Short mmCIF file of C-alpha atoms and ligand atoms in Angstrom, two decimals:
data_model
loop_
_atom_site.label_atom_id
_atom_site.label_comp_id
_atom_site.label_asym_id
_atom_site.label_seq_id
_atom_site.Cartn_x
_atom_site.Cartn_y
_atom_site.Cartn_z
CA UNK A 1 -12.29 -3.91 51.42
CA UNK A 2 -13.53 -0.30 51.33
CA UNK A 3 -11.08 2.15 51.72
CA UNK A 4 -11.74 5.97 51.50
CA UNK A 5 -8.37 7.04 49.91
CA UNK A 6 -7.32 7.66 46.13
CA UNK A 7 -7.02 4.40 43.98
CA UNK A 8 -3.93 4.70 41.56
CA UNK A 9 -0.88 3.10 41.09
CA UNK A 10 0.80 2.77 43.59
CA UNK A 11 -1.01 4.80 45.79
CA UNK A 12 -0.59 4.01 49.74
CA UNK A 13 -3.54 3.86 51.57
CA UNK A 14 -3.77 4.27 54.83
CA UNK A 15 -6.08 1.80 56.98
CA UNK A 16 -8.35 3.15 60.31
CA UNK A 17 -7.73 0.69 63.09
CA UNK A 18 -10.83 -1.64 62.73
CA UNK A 19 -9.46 -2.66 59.41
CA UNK A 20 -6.18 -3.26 60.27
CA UNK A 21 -7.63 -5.15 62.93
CA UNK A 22 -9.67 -7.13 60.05
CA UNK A 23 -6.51 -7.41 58.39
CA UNK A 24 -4.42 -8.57 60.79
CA UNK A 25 -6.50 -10.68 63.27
CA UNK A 26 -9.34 -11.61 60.63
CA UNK A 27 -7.72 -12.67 57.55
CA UNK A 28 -4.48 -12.83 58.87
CA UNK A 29 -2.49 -11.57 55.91
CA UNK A 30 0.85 -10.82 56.33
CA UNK A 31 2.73 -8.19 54.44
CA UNK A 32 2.81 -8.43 50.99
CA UNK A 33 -0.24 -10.43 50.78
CA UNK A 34 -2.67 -9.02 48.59
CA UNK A 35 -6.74 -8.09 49.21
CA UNK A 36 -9.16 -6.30 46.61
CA UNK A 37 -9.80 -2.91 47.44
CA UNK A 38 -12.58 -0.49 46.13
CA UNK A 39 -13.34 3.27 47.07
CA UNK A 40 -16.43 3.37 44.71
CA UNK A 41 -14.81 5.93 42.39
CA UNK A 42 -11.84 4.11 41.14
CA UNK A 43 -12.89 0.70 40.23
CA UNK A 44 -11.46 -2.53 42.46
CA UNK A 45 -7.92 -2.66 42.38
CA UNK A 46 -5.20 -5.18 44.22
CA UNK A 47 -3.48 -3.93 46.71
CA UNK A 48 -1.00 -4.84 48.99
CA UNK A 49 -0.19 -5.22 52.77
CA UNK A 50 2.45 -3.69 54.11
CA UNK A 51 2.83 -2.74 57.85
CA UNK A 52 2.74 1.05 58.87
CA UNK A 53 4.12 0.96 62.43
CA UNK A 54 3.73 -1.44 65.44
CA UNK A 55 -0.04 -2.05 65.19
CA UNK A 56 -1.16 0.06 61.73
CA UNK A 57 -1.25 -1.53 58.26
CA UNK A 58 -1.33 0.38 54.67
CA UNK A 59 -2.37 -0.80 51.76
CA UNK A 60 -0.17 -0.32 48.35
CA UNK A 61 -2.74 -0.38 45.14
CA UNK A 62 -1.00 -2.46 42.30
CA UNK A 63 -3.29 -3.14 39.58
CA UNK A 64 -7.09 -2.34 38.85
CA UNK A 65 -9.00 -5.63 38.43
CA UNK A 66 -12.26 -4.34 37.65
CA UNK A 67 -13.46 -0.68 36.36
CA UNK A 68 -15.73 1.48 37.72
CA UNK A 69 -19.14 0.69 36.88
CA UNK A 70 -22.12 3.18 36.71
CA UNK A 71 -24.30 2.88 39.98
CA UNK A 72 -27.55 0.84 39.67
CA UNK A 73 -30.31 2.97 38.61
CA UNK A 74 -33.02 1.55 40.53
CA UNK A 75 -34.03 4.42 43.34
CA UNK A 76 -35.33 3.37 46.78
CA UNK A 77 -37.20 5.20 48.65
CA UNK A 78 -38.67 4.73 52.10
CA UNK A 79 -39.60 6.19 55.40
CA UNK A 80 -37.55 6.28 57.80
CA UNK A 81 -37.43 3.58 60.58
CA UNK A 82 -35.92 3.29 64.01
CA UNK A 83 -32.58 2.02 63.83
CA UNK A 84 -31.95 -1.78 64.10
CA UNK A 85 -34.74 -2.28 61.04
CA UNK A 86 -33.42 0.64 59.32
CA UNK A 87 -29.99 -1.15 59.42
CA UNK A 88 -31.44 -3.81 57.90
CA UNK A 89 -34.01 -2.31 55.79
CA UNK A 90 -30.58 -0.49 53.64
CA UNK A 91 -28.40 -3.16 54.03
CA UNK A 92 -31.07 -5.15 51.83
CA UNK A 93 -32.11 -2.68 49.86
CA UNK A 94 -28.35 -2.39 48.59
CA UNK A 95 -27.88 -6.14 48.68
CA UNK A 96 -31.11 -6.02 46.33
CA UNK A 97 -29.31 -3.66 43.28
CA UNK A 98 -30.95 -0.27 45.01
CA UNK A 99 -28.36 2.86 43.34
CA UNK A 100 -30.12 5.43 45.29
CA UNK A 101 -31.48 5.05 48.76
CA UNK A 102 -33.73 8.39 49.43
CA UNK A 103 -35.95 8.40 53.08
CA UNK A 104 -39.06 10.19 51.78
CA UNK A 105 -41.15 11.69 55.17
CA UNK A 106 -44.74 11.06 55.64
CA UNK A 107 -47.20 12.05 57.39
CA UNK A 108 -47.17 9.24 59.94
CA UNK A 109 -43.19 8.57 59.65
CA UNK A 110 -42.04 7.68 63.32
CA UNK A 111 -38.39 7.83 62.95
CA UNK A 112 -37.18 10.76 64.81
CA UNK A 113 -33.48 12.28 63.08
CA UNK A 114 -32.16 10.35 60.22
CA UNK A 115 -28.56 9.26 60.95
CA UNK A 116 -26.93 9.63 57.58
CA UNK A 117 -23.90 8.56 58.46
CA UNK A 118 -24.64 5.49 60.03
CA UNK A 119 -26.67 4.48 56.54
CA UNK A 120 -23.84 5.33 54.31
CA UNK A 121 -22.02 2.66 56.85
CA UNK A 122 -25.10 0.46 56.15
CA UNK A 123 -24.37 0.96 52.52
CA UNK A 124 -20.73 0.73 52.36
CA UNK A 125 -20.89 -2.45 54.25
CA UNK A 126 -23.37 -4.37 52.41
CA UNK A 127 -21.78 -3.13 49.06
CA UNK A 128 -18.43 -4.62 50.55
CA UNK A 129 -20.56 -8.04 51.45
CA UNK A 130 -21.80 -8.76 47.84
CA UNK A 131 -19.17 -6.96 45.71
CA UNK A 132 -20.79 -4.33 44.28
CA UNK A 133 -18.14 -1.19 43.48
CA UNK A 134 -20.49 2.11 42.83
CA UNK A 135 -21.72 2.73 46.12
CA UNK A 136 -25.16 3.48 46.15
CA UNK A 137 -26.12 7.56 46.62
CA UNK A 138 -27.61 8.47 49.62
CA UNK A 139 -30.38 10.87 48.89
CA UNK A 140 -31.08 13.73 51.53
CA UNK A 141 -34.64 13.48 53.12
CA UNK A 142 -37.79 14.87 51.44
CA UNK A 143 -41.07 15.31 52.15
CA UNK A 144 -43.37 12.40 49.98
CA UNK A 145 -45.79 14.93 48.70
CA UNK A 146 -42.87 17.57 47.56
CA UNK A 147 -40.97 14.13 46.19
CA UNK A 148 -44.09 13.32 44.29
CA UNK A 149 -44.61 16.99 43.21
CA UNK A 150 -41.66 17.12 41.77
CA UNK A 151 -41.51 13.80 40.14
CA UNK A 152 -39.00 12.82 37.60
CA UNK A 153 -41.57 12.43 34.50
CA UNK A 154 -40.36 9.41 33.11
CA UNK A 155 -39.41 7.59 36.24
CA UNK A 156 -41.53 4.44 37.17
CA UNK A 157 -42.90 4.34 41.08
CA UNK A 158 -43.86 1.28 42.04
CA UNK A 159 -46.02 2.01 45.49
CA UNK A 160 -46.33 -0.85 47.99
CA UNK A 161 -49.79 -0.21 48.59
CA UNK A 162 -50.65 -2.65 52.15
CA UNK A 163 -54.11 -1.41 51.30
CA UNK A 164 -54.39 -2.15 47.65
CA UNK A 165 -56.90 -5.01 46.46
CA UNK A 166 -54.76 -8.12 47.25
CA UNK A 167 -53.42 -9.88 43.42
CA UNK A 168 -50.76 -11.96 42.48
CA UNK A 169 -47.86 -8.69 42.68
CA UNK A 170 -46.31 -10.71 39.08
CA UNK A 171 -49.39 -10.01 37.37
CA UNK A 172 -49.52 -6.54 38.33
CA UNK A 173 -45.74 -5.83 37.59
CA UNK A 174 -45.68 -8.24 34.00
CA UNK A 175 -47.73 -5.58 32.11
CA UNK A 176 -44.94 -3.26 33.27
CA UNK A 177 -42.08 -5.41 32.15
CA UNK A 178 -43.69 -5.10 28.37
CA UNK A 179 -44.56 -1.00 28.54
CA UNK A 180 -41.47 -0.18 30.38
CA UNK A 181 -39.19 0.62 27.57
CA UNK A 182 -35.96 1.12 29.14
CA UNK A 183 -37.65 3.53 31.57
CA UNK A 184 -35.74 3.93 35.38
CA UNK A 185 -37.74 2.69 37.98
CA UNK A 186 -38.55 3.92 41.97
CA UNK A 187 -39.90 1.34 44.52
CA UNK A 188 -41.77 2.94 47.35
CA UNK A 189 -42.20 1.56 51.02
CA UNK A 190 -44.46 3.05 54.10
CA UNK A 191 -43.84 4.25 56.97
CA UNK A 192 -44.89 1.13 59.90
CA UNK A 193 -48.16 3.48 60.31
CA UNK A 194 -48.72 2.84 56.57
CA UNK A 195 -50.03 5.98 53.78
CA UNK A 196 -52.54 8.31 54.98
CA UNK A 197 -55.26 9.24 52.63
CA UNK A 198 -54.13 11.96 51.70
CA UNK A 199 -50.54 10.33 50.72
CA UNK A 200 -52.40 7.14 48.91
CA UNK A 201 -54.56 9.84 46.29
CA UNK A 202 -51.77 11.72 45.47
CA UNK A 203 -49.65 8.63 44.55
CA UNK A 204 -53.02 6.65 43.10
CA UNK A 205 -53.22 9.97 40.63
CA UNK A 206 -49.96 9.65 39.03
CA UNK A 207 -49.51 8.31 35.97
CA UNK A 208 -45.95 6.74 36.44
CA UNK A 209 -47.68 5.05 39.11
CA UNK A 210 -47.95 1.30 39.82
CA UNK A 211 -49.53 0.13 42.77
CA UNK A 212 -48.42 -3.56 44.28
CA UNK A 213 -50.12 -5.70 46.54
CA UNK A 214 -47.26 -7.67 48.12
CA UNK A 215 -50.46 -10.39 49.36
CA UNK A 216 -53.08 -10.54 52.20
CA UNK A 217 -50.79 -10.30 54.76
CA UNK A 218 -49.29 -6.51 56.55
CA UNK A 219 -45.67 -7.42 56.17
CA UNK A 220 -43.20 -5.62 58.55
CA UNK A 221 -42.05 -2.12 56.45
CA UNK A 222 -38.06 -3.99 56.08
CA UNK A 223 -39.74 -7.51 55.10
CA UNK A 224 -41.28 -5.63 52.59
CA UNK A 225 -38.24 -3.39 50.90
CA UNK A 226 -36.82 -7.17 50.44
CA UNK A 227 -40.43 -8.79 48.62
CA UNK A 228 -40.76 -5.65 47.17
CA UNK A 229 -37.20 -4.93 45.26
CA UNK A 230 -37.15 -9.21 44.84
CA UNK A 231 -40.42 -8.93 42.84
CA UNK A 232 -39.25 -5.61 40.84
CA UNK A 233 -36.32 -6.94 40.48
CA UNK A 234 -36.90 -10.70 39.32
CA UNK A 235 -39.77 -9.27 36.96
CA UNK A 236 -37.89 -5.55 35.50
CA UNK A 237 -34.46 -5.72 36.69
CA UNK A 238 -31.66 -4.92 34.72
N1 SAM B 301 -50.96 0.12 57.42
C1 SAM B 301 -50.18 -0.98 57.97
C2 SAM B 301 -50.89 -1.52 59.23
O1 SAM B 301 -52.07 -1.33 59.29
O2 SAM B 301 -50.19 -2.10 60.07
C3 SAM B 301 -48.79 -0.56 58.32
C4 SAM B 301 -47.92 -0.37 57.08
S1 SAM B 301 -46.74 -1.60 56.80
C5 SAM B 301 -46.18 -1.99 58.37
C6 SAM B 301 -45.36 -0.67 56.19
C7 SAM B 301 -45.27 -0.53 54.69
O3 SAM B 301 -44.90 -1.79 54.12
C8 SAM B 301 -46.54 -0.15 53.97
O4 SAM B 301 -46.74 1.24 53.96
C9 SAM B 301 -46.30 -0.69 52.58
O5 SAM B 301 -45.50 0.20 51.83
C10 SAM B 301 -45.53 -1.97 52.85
N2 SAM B 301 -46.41 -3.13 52.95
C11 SAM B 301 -46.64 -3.89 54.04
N3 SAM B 301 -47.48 -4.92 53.76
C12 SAM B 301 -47.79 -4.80 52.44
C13 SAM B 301 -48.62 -5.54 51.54
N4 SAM B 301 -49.28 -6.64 51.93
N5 SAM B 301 -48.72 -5.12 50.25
C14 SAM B 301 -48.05 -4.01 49.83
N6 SAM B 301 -47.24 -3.27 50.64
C15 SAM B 301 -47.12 -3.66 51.93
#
């Protein structure tokens, strides 16, 4: 469970009403059961139920199970979509081992305002569904070409390019796997208008550029955060 308070010994926690609800109704504990919590800062700890008035429930942190560890360092970045695939789109990208989720604007990004809130609750709660304690960063919004201007030198970029001559996306990523050298890695999805022109030659210039075909077909921009980051993954992940 996710909880936004201080995790040390003994420290009591506090829990908003939907979790007590979870606690309560969902899992049913009772006091003095126990649940893993996390805040992504202080590791995953045990903790234990105890009530906090008629309907609220605290939580009392024991013992630390597992310590922090160091947020994935594989960067995401993508432009924005409208909400329901957006949900989606960061849930997976999270579930998928992305540390830093980063909406990068182009030209033909539909999206109107970004609701960062409602992504770090994307984040949170797909970190809390497959157990992963650092919290990916949310990034705040940039502009692609001032992104790319301003490019961290020895980052990788892999660009899903819907445009790019259609090969087998292994083959273009297993040269990659060899040169890499320990070097962090980007992946980069399109807007559901796709790269302009302009957008494609700037990225098709850079060096730490790879482009990837993810096949013949246009996949939907959220199917293809989860090919894309399987592929990268599977083929350069830590
Ligand atoms: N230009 C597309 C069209 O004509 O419908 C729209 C772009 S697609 C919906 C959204 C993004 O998903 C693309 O910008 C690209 O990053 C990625 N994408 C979709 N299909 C792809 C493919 N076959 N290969 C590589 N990337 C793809």
């Amino acid at each position: 469970l996710f909880v936004e308070g201080s995790l040390v010994q003994g420290a009591r926690i506090e829990l908003d009403s939907g979790q007590a609800n979870y606690i309560r109704n969902v899992l049913r504990l009772p006091d003095g059961a126990e649940i893993l919590a996390f805040n992504g800062r202080d590791g995953e700890w045990r903790a234990a139920v105890v009530a906090a008035g008629r309907k609220s429930v605290a939580l009392v942190a024991k013992e630390m199970v597992r310590p922090q560890p160091p947020r994935f360092d594989l960067h995401y970045l993508f432009a924005p979509l409208k909400h329901a695939r957006q949900d989606y789109m960061i849930q997976k990208a999270v579930e998928m081992g992305a540390g830093l989720l980063r909406p990068a604007l182009t030209r033909r990004t539909q999206a109107e305002r970004i609701n960062f809130a409602r992504m770090r609750a994307n984040a949170i709660e797909a970190a809390e569904q497959c157990g992963i304690l650092a919290i990916p960063e949310i990034a705040p919004a940039a502009r692609l070409d001032v992104l790319l201007g301003d490019w961290e030198k020895d980052r990788i970029l892999v660009f899903c390019d819907e445009d790019a001559p259609v090969r087998n996306p292994i083959g273009a990523l297993r040269p990659l796997a060899e040169a890499r050298d320990g070097r962090p890695l980007a992946v980069l999805i399109g807007p559901e208008g796709g790269f302009d022109s302009q957008e494609r030659d700037m990225l098709l210039s850079m060096s730490q550029v790879v482009r990837l075909s993810l096949g013949p077909r246009i996949l939907r921009a959220d199917t293809a955060a989860v090919a894309a980051l399987t592929l990268v993954q599977a083929e350069l992940g830590d």
